[in-house]
């Protein structure tokens, strides 16, 4: 949860779509396809990135709703099923599947558009304006769903830490507990999606053709999602992330001490509460500023010139 899910964000923002470069699912499916030499099917046009949104939803449901989500056996079962589903889909639909159907790769690629480095068509590495890559994100179907899952799940995670939510589920267990969590997570995502839909519906009224703008402005939500994710998970990554190093000495619980870190404890003095607060506030502020700049530039490119001053 810390190294993959939380660590994926800074790795992608700094270096681009890292999952696409190292994905074992891509490699395995490509190998199977090469052996089978079957005819790959076209991905239905109306699917877009919806499979990725569903993939991400299943993962955040496991993390935020399922009560035993931290048990290694549970994580292993989930990742095995997840891998099988996407490897099979990759064999059926080809490598393009991972670009629009595999949740982690789509997430990594989306936030990786903010990376300050990129490769040109001839493979040359170049430095670029981080906002430029995100501004060129194609308006794909399901893109809004991916972004709202990211924003809504972070909002729900914050809500679960409030006294209101703790009191609400205090006496719940079993199926009722899972149902409450599922409704809460789904509701948070739908609220975010609903607010965004209303805003875009009102904005589209200024266009002569009043077309949908949902996919056009979705990239402007990405910096905001990144800002809230950093604010929400920063201290978690700094402190709980240390457990990966501590547990590496005894990965199977057999009493080993391979690297001399077994039995170690988390260093909570690694960073002060003041710096945590600075990072959290700064991430949210910068995320919103970047989102407004992107939305403004997109509005300038879409709306008639007479509305540019308003945009």
PDB file of C-alpha atoms in Angstrom:
ATOM      1  CA  UNK A   1       0.000   0.000   0.000  1.00  0.00           C
ATOM      2  CA  UNK A   2       2.803   2.445   0.812  1.00  0.00           C
ATOM      3  CA  UNK A   3       5.467   1.541  -1.718  1.00  0.00           C
ATOM      4  CA  UNK A   4       3.191   0.698  -4.643  1.00  0.00           C
ATOM      5  CA  UNK A   5       0.019   2.746  -4.234  1.00  0.00           C
ATOM      6  CA  UNK A   6       1.445   5.811  -2.480  1.00  0.00           C
ATOM      7  CA  UNK A   7       4.929   5.581  -3.996  1.00  0.00           C
ATOM      8  CA  UNK A   8       3.493   5.348  -7.498  1.00  0.00           C
ATOM      9  CA  UNK A   9       2.497   9.026  -7.384  1.00  0.00           C
ATOM     10  CA  UNK A  10       5.896  10.680  -6.810  1.00  0.00           C
ATOM     11  CA  UNK A  11       7.657   8.147  -9.045  1.00  0.00           C
ATOM     12  CA  UNK A  12       5.308   8.901 -11.947  1.00  0.00           C
ATOM     13  CA  UNK A  13       5.302  12.671 -11.431  1.00  0.00           C
ATOM     14  CA  UNK A  14       9.110  12.701 -11.485  1.00  0.00           C
ATOM     15  CA  UNK A  15       9.873  10.095 -14.142  1.00  0.00           C
ATOM     16  CA  UNK A  16       6.700   9.621 -16.179  1.00  0.00           C
ATOM     17  CA  UNK A  17       4.632   6.434 -16.707  1.00  0.00           C
ATOM     18  CA  UNK A  18       6.877   4.080 -14.712  1.00  0.00           C
ATOM     19  CA  UNK A  19       4.315   1.263 -14.568  1.00  0.00           C
ATOM     20  CA  UNK A  20       4.220   1.082 -18.354  1.00  0.00           C
ATOM     21  CA  UNK A  21       7.997   0.610 -18.373  1.00  0.00           C
ATOM     22  CA  UNK A  22       8.194  -2.099 -15.698  1.00  0.00           C
ATOM     23  CA  UNK A  23       4.782  -3.802 -15.755  1.00  0.00           C
ATOM     24  CA  UNK A  24       5.146  -7.589 -15.421  1.00  0.00           C
ATOM     25  CA  UNK A  25       1.554  -7.945 -16.622  1.00  0.00           C
ATOM     26  CA  UNK A  26       2.497  -6.479 -20.000  1.00  0.00           C
ATOM     27  CA  UNK A  27       5.492  -8.793 -20.277  1.00  0.00           C
ATOM     28  CA  UNK A  28       3.575 -11.943 -19.378  1.00  0.00           C
ATOM     29  CA  UNK A  29       0.641 -11.195 -21.670  1.00  0.00           C
ATOM     30  CA  UNK A  30       2.994 -10.329 -24.547  1.00  0.00           C
ATOM     31  CA  UNK A  31       4.832 -13.615 -24.031  1.00  0.00           C
ATOM     32  CA  UNK A  32       1.616 -15.631 -24.010  1.00  0.00           C
ATOM     33  CA  UNK A  33       0.388 -13.818 -27.120  1.00  0.00           C
ATOM     34  CA  UNK A  34       3.656 -14.554 -28.911  1.00  0.00           C
ATOM     35  CA  UNK A  35       3.337 -18.270 -28.129  1.00  0.00           C
ATOM     36  CA  UNK A  36      -0.354 -18.530 -28.960  1.00  0.00           C
ATOM     37  CA  UNK A  37      -0.159 -16.268 -32.017  1.00  0.00           C
ATOM     38  CA  UNK A  38      -3.870 -15.634 -31.767  1.00  0.00           C
ATOM     39  CA  UNK A  39      -5.828 -12.851 -33.447  1.00  0.00           C
ATOM     40  CA  UNK A  40      -6.254  -9.901 -31.099  1.00  0.00           C
ATOM     41  CA  UNK A  41      -9.693  -8.334 -30.832  1.00  0.00           C
ATOM     42  CA  UNK A  42     -10.450  -4.629 -30.969  1.00  0.00           C
ATOM     43  CA  UNK A  43     -11.363  -3.011 -27.680  1.00  0.00           C
ATOM     44  CA  UNK A  44     -14.955  -1.746 -27.960  1.00  0.00           C
ATOM     45  CA  UNK A  45     -14.966   2.006 -28.604  1.00  0.00           C
ATOM     46  CA  UNK A  46     -17.468   2.737 -25.863  1.00  0.00           C
ATOM     47  CA  UNK A  47     -15.263   1.171 -23.167  1.00  0.00           C
ATOM     48  CA  UNK A  48     -12.614   3.885 -23.124  1.00  0.00           C
ATOM     49  CA  UNK A  49     -10.938   4.043 -19.708  1.00  0.00           C
ATOM     50  CA  UNK A  50     -13.909   2.616 -17.844  1.00  0.00           C
ATOM     51  CA  UNK A  51     -12.118  -0.716 -17.183  1.00  0.00           C
ATOM     52  CA  UNK A  52      -9.277   1.245 -15.541  1.00  0.00           C
ATOM     53  CA  UNK A  53     -11.764   3.186 -13.400  1.00  0.00           C
ATOM     54  CA  UNK A  54     -13.336  -0.094 -12.283  1.00  0.00           C
ATOM     55  CA  UNK A  55      -9.886  -1.569 -11.582  1.00  0.00           C
ATOM     56  CA  UNK A  56      -8.961   1.403  -9.421  1.00  0.00           C
ATOM     57  CA  UNK A  57     -12.297   1.233  -7.623  1.00  0.00           C
ATOM     58  CA  UNK A  58     -11.726  -2.408  -6.658  1.00  0.00           C
ATOM     59  CA  UNK A  59      -8.323  -1.530  -5.230  1.00  0.00           C
ATOM     60  CA  UNK A  60      -9.467   1.481  -3.193  1.00  0.00           C
ATOM     61  CA  UNK A  61     -12.425  -0.632  -1.985  1.00  0.00           C
ATOM     62  CA  UNK A  62      -9.980  -3.236  -0.721  1.00  0.00           C
ATOM     63  CA  UNK A  63      -7.812  -0.593   0.934  1.00  0.00           C
ATOM     64  CA  UNK A  64     -10.556   1.542   2.482  1.00  0.00           C
ATOM     65  CA  UNK A  65     -13.548  -0.747   3.027  1.00  0.00           C
ATOM     66  CA  UNK A  66     -12.443  -4.367   3.484  1.00  0.00           C
ATOM     67  CA  UNK A  67     -11.651  -4.894   7.208  1.00  0.00           C
ATOM     68  CA  UNK A  68      -8.731  -7.330   6.681  1.00  0.00           C
ATOM     69  CA  UNK A  69      -7.096  -5.418   3.852  1.00  0.00           C
ATOM     70  CA  UNK A  70      -3.664  -5.425   5.520  1.00  0.00           C
ATOM     71  CA  UNK A  71      -3.415  -9.215   5.783  1.00  0.00           C
ATOM     72  CA  UNK A  72      -0.757 -10.530   3.360  1.00  0.00           C
ATOM     73  CA  UNK A  73      -2.982 -13.421   2.264  1.00  0.00           C
ATOM     74  CA  UNK A  74      -5.812 -11.029   1.349  1.00  0.00           C
ATOM     75  CA  UNK A  75      -3.446  -8.779  -0.618  1.00  0.00           C
ATOM     76  CA  UNK A  76      -1.929 -11.796  -2.377  1.00  0.00           C
ATOM     77  CA  UNK A  77      -5.337 -13.159  -3.391  1.00  0.00           C
ATOM     78  CA  UNK A  78      -6.448  -9.772  -4.703  1.00  0.00           C
ATOM     79  CA  UNK A  79      -3.258  -9.163  -6.680  1.00  0.00           C
ATOM     80  CA  UNK A  80      -3.384 -12.684  -8.139  1.00  0.00           C
ATOM     81  CA  UNK A  81      -6.965 -12.226  -9.353  1.00  0.00           C
ATOM     82  CA  UNK A  82      -6.127  -8.713 -10.599  1.00  0.00           C
ATOM     83  CA  UNK A  83      -3.100  -9.995 -12.514  1.00  0.00           C
ATOM     84  CA  UNK A  84      -4.987 -12.883 -14.108  1.00  0.00           C
ATOM     85  CA  UNK A  85      -7.831 -10.629 -15.264  1.00  0.00           C
ATOM     86  CA  UNK A  86      -5.525  -8.112 -16.925  1.00  0.00           C
ATOM     87  CA  UNK A  87      -3.128 -10.678 -18.383  1.00  0.00           C
ATOM     88  CA  UNK A  88      -6.051 -12.468 -20.023  1.00  0.00           C
ATOM     89  CA  UNK A  89      -7.443  -9.140 -21.255  1.00  0.00           C
ATOM     90  CA  UNK A  90      -3.995  -8.245 -22.598  1.00  0.00           C
ATOM     91  CA  UNK A  91      -3.856 -11.522 -24.513  1.00  0.00           C
ATOM     92  CA  UNK A  92      -7.331 -10.945 -25.955  1.00  0.00           C
ATOM     93  CA  UNK A  93      -7.067  -7.235 -26.774  1.00  0.00           C
ATOM     94  CA  UNK A  94      -3.311  -6.735 -27.110  1.00  0.00           C
ATOM     95  CA  UNK A  95      -0.942  -4.336 -25.375  1.00  0.00           C
ATOM     96  CA  UNK A  96      -3.321  -1.435 -25.959  1.00  0.00           C
ATOM     97  CA  UNK A  97      -5.466  -2.905 -23.195  1.00  0.00           C
ATOM     98  CA  UNK A  98      -3.026  -1.792 -20.502  1.00  0.00           C
ATOM     99  CA  UNK A  99      -3.077   1.807 -21.719  1.00  0.00           C
ATOM    100  CA  UNK A 100      -6.800   2.127 -21.082  1.00  0.00           C
ATOM    101  CA  UNK A 101      -7.856  -0.840 -18.953  1.00  0.00           C
ATOM    102  CA  UNK A 102      -5.208  -1.530 -16.304  1.00  0.00           C
ATOM    103  CA  UNK A 103      -5.830   0.798 -13.378  1.00  0.00           C
ATOM    104  CA  UNK A 104      -2.308   1.246 -12.053  1.00  0.00           C
ATOM    105  CA  UNK A 105      -0.829   1.913 -15.493  1.00  0.00           C
ATOM    106  CA  UNK A 106      -3.569   4.377 -16.436  1.00  0.00           C
ATOM    107  CA  UNK A 107      -3.083   6.181 -13.110  1.00  0.00           C
ATOM    108  CA  UNK A 108       0.697   6.245 -13.538  1.00  0.00           C
ATOM    109  CA  UNK A 109       0.434   7.459 -17.124  1.00  0.00           C
ATOM    110  CA  UNK A 110      -2.084  10.153 -16.230  1.00  0.00           C
ATOM    111  CA  UNK A 111      -0.071  11.720 -13.415  1.00  0.00           C
ATOM    112  CA  UNK A 112       3.121  10.988 -15.360  1.00  0.00           C
ATOM    113  CA  UNK A 113       2.040  13.586 -17.899  1.00  0.00           C
ATOM    114  CA  UNK A 114       3.221  16.108 -15.309  1.00  0.00           C
ATOM    115  CA  UNK A 115       6.758  14.727 -15.392  1.00  0.00           C
ATOM    116  CA  UNK A 116       9.424  17.325 -16.278  1.00  0.00           C
ATOM    117  CA  UNK A 117      11.079  14.806 -18.623  1.00  0.00           C
ATOM    118  CA  UNK A 118       9.589  13.179 -21.703  1.00  0.00           C
ATOM    119  CA  UNK A 119      10.574  11.327 -24.853  1.00  0.00           C
ATOM    120  CA  UNK A 120      10.030  12.651 -28.352  1.00  0.00           C
ATOM    121  CA  UNK A 121       8.724  10.488 -31.195  1.00  0.00           C
ATOM    122  CA  UNK A 122      12.293   9.537 -32.138  1.00  0.00           C
ATOM    123  CA  UNK A 123      13.047   8.434 -28.558  1.00  0.00           C
ATOM    124  CA  UNK A 124      15.106  11.457 -27.466  1.00  0.00           C
ATOM    125  CA  UNK A 125      14.742  12.522 -23.834  1.00  0.00           C
ATOM    126  CA  UNK A 126      13.854  16.194 -23.365  1.00  0.00           C
ATOM    127  CA  UNK A 127      12.985  18.586 -20.553  1.00  0.00           C
ATOM    128  CA  UNK A 128       9.527  20.142 -20.795  1.00  0.00           C
ATOM    129  CA  UNK A 129       7.001  22.295 -19.030  1.00  0.00           C
ATOM    130  CA  UNK A 130       5.188  19.798 -16.736  1.00  0.00           C
ATOM    131  CA  UNK A 131       1.850  21.424 -17.536  1.00  0.00           C
ATOM    132  CA  UNK A 132       2.332  20.882 -21.262  1.00  0.00           C
ATOM    133  CA  UNK A 133       2.023  17.097 -21.144  1.00  0.00           C
ATOM    134  CA  UNK A 134      -1.137  17.131 -19.041  1.00  0.00           C
ATOM    135  CA  UNK A 135      -2.727  19.791 -21.274  1.00  0.00           C
ATOM    136  CA  UNK A 136      -2.356  17.431 -24.239  1.00  0.00           C
ATOM    137  CA  UNK A 137      -4.246  14.581 -22.549  1.00  0.00           C
ATOM    138  CA  UNK A 138      -6.764  13.257 -25.105  1.00  0.00           C
ATOM    139  CA  UNK A 139     -10.444  13.503 -24.022  1.00  0.00           C
ATOM    140  CA  UNK A 140     -10.973   9.749 -23.709  1.00  0.00           C
ATOM    141  CA  UNK A 141     -14.218   8.134 -22.554  1.00  0.00           C
ATOM    142  CA  UNK A 142     -13.959   7.093 -18.928  1.00  0.00           C
ATOM    143  CA  UNK A 143     -11.241   9.639 -18.128  1.00  0.00           C
ATOM    144  CA  UNK A 144     -13.655  11.517 -15.874  1.00  0.00           C
ATOM    145  CA  UNK A 145     -14.480   8.266 -14.065  1.00  0.00           C
ATOM    146  CA  UNK A 146     -10.780   7.593 -13.405  1.00  0.00           C
ATOM    147  CA  UNK A 147     -10.189  11.081 -12.000  1.00  0.00           C
ATOM    148  CA  UNK A 148     -13.335  11.092  -9.844  1.00  0.00           C
ATOM    149  CA  UNK A 149     -12.451   7.675  -8.400  1.00  0.00           C
ATOM    150  CA  UNK A 150      -9.083   9.102  -7.356  1.00  0.00           C
ATOM    151  CA  UNK A 151     -10.601  12.254  -5.860  1.00  0.00           C
ATOM    152  CA  UNK A 152     -13.642  10.574  -4.323  1.00  0.00           C
ATOM    153  CA  UNK A 153     -11.676   7.761  -2.684  1.00  0.00           C
ATOM    154  CA  UNK A 154      -9.292  10.260  -1.070  1.00  0.00           C
ATOM    155  CA  UNK A 155     -12.287  12.239   0.213  1.00  0.00           C
ATOM    156  CA  UNK A 156     -13.852   9.066   1.611  1.00  0.00           C
ATOM    157  CA  UNK A 157     -10.594   8.059   3.297  1.00  0.00           C
ATOM    158  CA  UNK A 158     -10.563  11.424   5.039  1.00  0.00           C
ATOM    159  CA  UNK A 159     -14.209  11.053   6.059  1.00  0.00           C
ATOM    160  CA  UNK A 160     -13.584   7.647   7.661  1.00  0.00           C
ATOM    161  CA  UNK A 161     -11.241   9.332  10.150  1.00  0.00           C
ATOM    162  CA  UNK A 162     -13.945  11.673  11.448  1.00  0.00           C
ATOM    163  CA  UNK A 163     -15.924  11.070  14.680  1.00  0.00           C
ATOM    164  CA  UNK A 164     -19.112  11.095  12.582  1.00  0.00           C
ATOM    165  CA  UNK A 165     -18.078   8.058  10.551  1.00  0.00           C
ATOM    166  CA  UNK A 166     -16.605   6.196  13.531  1.00  0.00           C
ATOM    167  CA  UNK A 167     -19.849   6.655  15.460  1.00  0.00           C
ATOM    168  CA  UNK A 168     -21.883   5.588  12.415  1.00  0.00           C
ATOM    169  CA  UNK A 169     -20.132   2.218  12.030  1.00  0.00           C
ATOM    170  CA  UNK A 170     -19.285   1.650  15.712  1.00  0.00           C
ATOM    171  CA  UNK A 171     -21.651  -1.304  16.165  1.00  0.00           C
ATOM    172  CA  UNK A 172     -21.517  -2.657  12.615  1.00  0.00           C
ATOM    173  CA  UNK A 173     -19.814  -5.847  11.547  1.00  0.00           C
ATOM    174  CA  UNK A 174     -19.856  -8.411   8.764  1.00  0.00           C
ATOM    175  CA  UNK A 175     -22.007  -7.704   5.729  1.00  0.00           C
ATOM    176  CA  UNK A 176     -23.531  -4.520   7.178  1.00  0.00           C
ATOM    177  CA  UNK A 177     -20.058  -3.088   7.771  1.00  0.00           C
ATOM    178  CA  UNK A 178     -19.010  -3.869   4.209  1.00  0.00           C
ATOM    179  CA  UNK A 179     -22.263  -2.456   2.841  1.00  0.00           C
ATOM    180  CA  UNK A 180     -21.866   0.808   4.771  1.00  0.00           C
ATOM    181  CA  UNK A 181     -18.301   1.215   3.572  1.00  0.00           C
ATOM    182  CA  UNK A 182     -19.220   0.420  -0.017  1.00  0.00           C
ATOM    183  CA  UNK A 183     -22.095   2.909   0.022  1.00  0.00           C
ATOM    184  CA  UNK A 184     -19.867   5.543   1.619  1.00  0.00           C
ATOM    185  CA  UNK A 185     -17.055   5.080  -0.904  1.00  0.00           C
ATOM    186  CA  UNK A 186     -19.443   5.011  -3.867  1.00  0.00           C
ATOM    187  CA  UNK A 187     -21.319   8.012  -2.511  1.00  0.00           C
ATOM    188  CA  UNK A 188     -18.137  10.078  -2.127  1.00  0.00           C
ATOM    189  CA  UNK A 189     -17.129   9.322  -5.710  1.00  0.00           C
ATOM    190  CA  UNK A 190     -20.618  10.158  -6.994  1.00  0.00           C
ATOM    191  CA  UNK A 191     -20.665  13.447  -5.083  1.00  0.00           C
ATOM    192  CA  UNK A 192     -17.376  14.490  -6.696  1.00  0.00           C
ATOM    193  CA  UNK A 193     -18.641  13.369 -10.102  1.00  0.00           C
ATOM    194  CA  UNK A 194     -21.942  15.172  -9.574  1.00  0.00           C
ATOM    195  CA  UNK A 195     -20.317  18.474  -8.616  1.00  0.00           C
ATOM    196  CA  UNK A 196     -18.046  18.266 -11.638  1.00  0.00           C
ATOM    197  CA  UNK A 197     -20.965  17.378 -13.940  1.00  0.00           C
ATOM    198  CA  UNK A 198     -22.975  20.385 -12.710  1.00  0.00           C
ATOM    199  CA  UNK A 199     -20.005  22.705 -13.223  1.00  0.00           C
ATOM    200  CA  UNK A 200     -19.423  21.427 -16.760  1.00  0.00           C
ATOM    201  CA  UNK A 201     -23.125  21.594 -17.590  1.00  0.00           C
ATOM    202  CA  UNK A 202     -23.220  25.238 -16.543  1.00  0.00           C
ATOM    203  CA  UNK A 203     -19.997  25.975 -18.435  1.00  0.00           C
ATOM    204  CA  UNK A 204     -21.160  24.330 -21.671  1.00  0.00           C
ATOM    205  CA  UNK A 205     -24.120  26.730 -21.820  1.00  0.00           C
ATOM    206  CA  UNK A 206     -21.672  29.404 -23.059  1.00  0.00           C
ATOM    207  CA  UNK A 207     -20.803  27.341 -26.133  1.00  0.00           C
ATOM    208  CA  UNK A 208     -22.845  27.792 -29.324  1.00  0.00           C
ATOM    209  CA  UNK A 209     -23.323  24.018 -29.703  1.00  0.00           C
ATOM    210  CA  UNK A 210     -23.588  23.378 -25.917  1.00  0.00           C
ATOM    211  CA  UNK A 211     -21.570  20.167 -26.291  1.00  0.00           C
ATOM    212  CA  UNK A 212     -20.357  18.144 -23.310  1.00  0.00           C
ATOM    213  CA  UNK A 213     -17.120  19.385 -21.773  1.00  0.00           C
ATOM    214  CA  UNK A 214     -16.666  16.584 -19.244  1.00  0.00           C
ATOM    215  CA  UNK A 215     -13.638  14.954 -20.869  1.00  0.00           C
ATOM    216  CA  UNK A 216     -12.100  18.262 -22.011  1.00  0.00           C
ATOM    217  CA  UNK A 217     -11.626  19.679 -18.526  1.00  0.00           C
ATOM    218  CA  UNK A 218     -10.957  16.390 -16.705  1.00  0.00           C
ATOM    219  CA  UNK A 219      -7.137  16.850 -16.874  1.00  0.00           C
ATOM    220  CA  UNK A 220      -7.494  20.043 -14.829  1.00  0.00           C
ATOM    221  CA  UNK A 221      -8.691  17.879 -11.922  1.00  0.00           C
ATOM    222  CA  UNK A 222      -5.511  15.778 -11.952  1.00  0.00           C
ATOM    223  CA  UNK A 223      -3.266  18.335 -10.149  1.00  0.00           C
ATOM    224  CA  UNK A 224      -6.011  18.782  -7.540  1.00  0.00           C
ATOM    225  CA  UNK A 225      -6.202  15.014  -7.036  1.00  0.00           C
ATOM    226  CA  UNK A 226      -2.408  14.893  -6.722  1.00  0.00           C
ATOM    227  CA  UNK A 227      -2.439  17.730  -4.192  1.00  0.00           C
ATOM    228  CA  UNK A 228      -5.000  16.042  -1.969  1.00  0.00           C
ATOM    229  CA  UNK A 229      -3.247  12.675  -2.296  1.00  0.00           C
ATOM    230  CA  UNK A 230       0.081  14.166  -1.227  1.00  0.00           C
ATOM    231  CA  UNK A 231      -1.556  15.987   1.672  1.00  0.00           C
ATOM    232  CA  UNK A 232      -3.421  12.880   2.754  1.00  0.00           C
ATOM    233  CA  UNK A 233      -0.668  10.291   2.427  1.00  0.00           C
ATOM    234  CA  UNK A 234       2.554  12.252   3.006  1.00  0.00           C
ATOM    235  CA  UNK A 235       3.060  11.412   6.683  1.00  0.00           C
ATOM    236  CA  UNK A 236       1.810   7.865   6.042  1.00  0.00           C
ATOM    237  CA  UNK A 237       4.497   7.399   3.388  1.00  0.00           C
ATOM    238  CA  UNK A 238       7.272   8.934   5.484  1.00  0.00           C
ATOM    239  CA  UNK A 239       6.554   6.927   8.636  1.00  0.00           C
ATOM    240  CA  UNK A 240       4.799   3.696   7.618  1.00  0.00           C
ATOM    241  CA  UNK A 241       6.983   3.493   4.524  1.00  0.00           C
ATOM    242  CA  UNK A 242       9.910   2.703   6.820  1.00  0.00           C
ATOM    243  CA  UNK A 243       8.305  -0.650   7.642  1.00  0.00           C
ATOM    244  CA  UNK A 244       9.239  -1.945   4.201  1.00  0.00           C
ATOM    245  CA  UNK A 245      12.923  -1.645   5.073  1.00  0.00           C
ATOM    246  CA  UNK A 246      12.427  -3.014   8.592  1.00  0.00           C
ATOM    247  CA  UNK A 247      10.454  -6.062   7.451  1.00  0.00           C
ATOM    248  CA  UNK A 248      12.750  -6.841   4.519  1.00  0.00           C
ATOM    249  CA  UNK A 249      15.196  -8.548   6.881  1.00  0.00           C
ATOM    250  CA  UNK A 250      12.611 -11.180   7.795  1.00  0.00           C
ATOM    251  CA  UNK A 251      10.165 -11.368   4.854  1.00  0.00           C
ATOM    252  CA  UNK A 252       8.658 -14.740   5.833  1.00  0.00           C
ATOM    253  CA  UNK A 253       8.549 -14.275   9.599  1.00  0.00           C
ATOM    254  CA  UNK A 254      11.126 -17.003  10.228  1.00  0.00           C
ATOM    255  CA  UNK A 255      13.285 -15.005  12.617  1.00  0.00           C
ATOM    256  CA  UNK A 256      15.826 -13.921   9.981  1.00  0.00           C
ATOM    257  CA  UNK A 257      17.809 -10.661  10.066  1.00  0.00           C
ATOM    258  CA  UNK A 258      19.171 -10.417   6.524  1.00  0.00           C
ATOM    259  CA  UNK A 259      19.919  -6.694   6.555  1.00  0.00           C
ATOM    260  CA  UNK A 260      20.187  -6.005  10.255  1.00  0.00           C
ATOM    261  CA  UNK A 261      16.872  -4.173  10.433  1.00  0.00           C
ATOM    262  CA  UNK A 262      14.714  -6.873  12.059  1.00  0.00           C
ATOM    263  CA  UNK A 263      13.135  -5.688  15.262  1.00  0.00           C
ATOM    264  CA  UNK A 264      13.667  -2.040  14.342  1.00  0.00           C
ATOM    265  CA  UNK A 265      11.055   0.613  14.997  1.00  0.00           C
ATOM    266  CA  UNK A 266       9.682   3.521  13.011  1.00  0.00           C
ATOM    267  CA  UNK A 267      11.592   6.765  13.430  1.00  0.00           C
ATOM    268  CA  UNK A 268       8.865   9.320  14.092  1.00  0.00           C
ATOM    269  CA  UNK A 269      11.419  12.138  14.443  1.00  0.00           C
ATOM    270  CA  UNK A 270      12.389  11.836  10.777  1.00  0.00           C
ATOM    271  CA  UNK A 271      10.321  14.913   9.950  1.00  0.00           C
ATOM    272  CA  UNK A 272       8.627  17.467  12.182  1.00  0.00           C
ATOM    273  CA  UNK A 273       4.904  18.154  12.389  1.00  0.00           C
ATOM    274  CA  UNK A 274       5.588  21.682  11.132  1.00  0.00           C
ATOM    275  CA  UNK A 275       7.099  20.399   7.896  1.00  0.00           C
ATOM    276  CA  UNK A 276       4.284  17.895   7.475  1.00  0.00           C
ATOM    277  CA  UNK A 277       1.794  20.764   7.725  1.00  0.00           C
ATOM    278  CA  UNK A 278       3.800  22.864   5.245  1.00  0.00           C
ATOM    279  CA  UNK A 279       3.869  20.023   2.713  1.00  0.00           C
ATOM    280  CA  UNK A 280       0.151  19.318   3.142  1.00  0.00           C
ATOM    281  CA  UNK A 281      -0.986  22.928   2.748  1.00  0.00           C
ATOM    282  CA  UNK A 282       1.503  23.562  -0.054  1.00  0.00           C
ATOM    283  CA  UNK A 283       0.410  20.469  -1.997  1.00  0.00           C
ATOM    284  CA  UNK A 284      -3.267  21.421  -1.854  1.00  0.00           C
ATOM    285  CA  UNK A 285      -2.579  25.053  -2.780  1.00  0.00           C
ATOM    286  CA  UNK A 286      -0.253  24.222  -5.671  1.00  0.00           C
ATOM    287  CA  UNK A 287      -2.631  21.526  -6.918  1.00  0.00           C
ATOM    288  CA  UNK A 288      -5.505  23.987  -7.126  1.00  0.00           C
ATOM    289  CA  UNK A 289      -3.370  26.672  -8.751  1.00  0.00           C
ATOM    290  CA  UNK A 290      -2.176  24.237 -11.415  1.00  0.00           C
ATOM    291  CA  UNK A 291      -5.742  23.027 -11.965  1.00  0.00           C
ATOM    292  CA  UNK A 292      -7.016  26.584 -12.454  1.00  0.00           C
ATOM    293  CA  UNK A 293      -4.209  27.365 -14.918  1.00  0.00           C
ATOM    294  CA  UNK A 294      -4.982  24.239 -16.944  1.00  0.00           C
ATOM    295  CA  UNK A 295      -8.713  24.944 -16.933  1.00  0.00           C
ATOM    296  CA  UNK A 296      -8.118  28.536 -18.006  1.00  0.00           C
ATOM    297  CA  UNK A 297      -5.887  27.504 -20.918  1.00  0.00           C
ATOM    298  CA  UNK A 298      -8.398  24.871 -22.014  1.00  0.00           C
ATOM    299  CA  UNK A 299     -11.237  27.403 -21.849  1.00  0.00           C
ATOM    300  CA  UNK A 300      -9.253  29.828 -24.022  1.00  0.00           C
ATOM    301  CA  UNK A 301      -8.816  27.106 -26.648  1.00  0.00           C
ATOM    302  CA  UNK A 302     -12.479  26.049 -26.647  1.00  0.00           C
ATOM    303  CA  UNK A 303     -14.650  29.114 -26.120  1.00  0.00           C
ATOM    304  CA  UNK A 304     -15.370  31.842 -28.662  1.00  0.00           C
ATOM    305  CA  UNK A 305     -13.025  34.823 -28.470  1.00  0.00           C
ATOM    306  CA  UNK A 306     -15.703  37.086 -27.045  1.00  0.00           C
ATOM    307  CA  UNK A 307     -15.694  34.953 -23.865  1.00  0.00           C
ATOM    308  CA  UNK A 308     -11.915  34.918 -23.354  1.00  0.00           C
ATOM    309  CA  UNK A 309     -11.879  37.710 -20.785  1.00  0.00           C
ATOM    310  CA  UNK A 310     -14.513  35.823 -18.796  1.00  0.00           C
ATOM    311  CA  UNK A 311     -12.470  32.605 -18.948  1.00  0.00           C
TER     312      UNK A 311
END
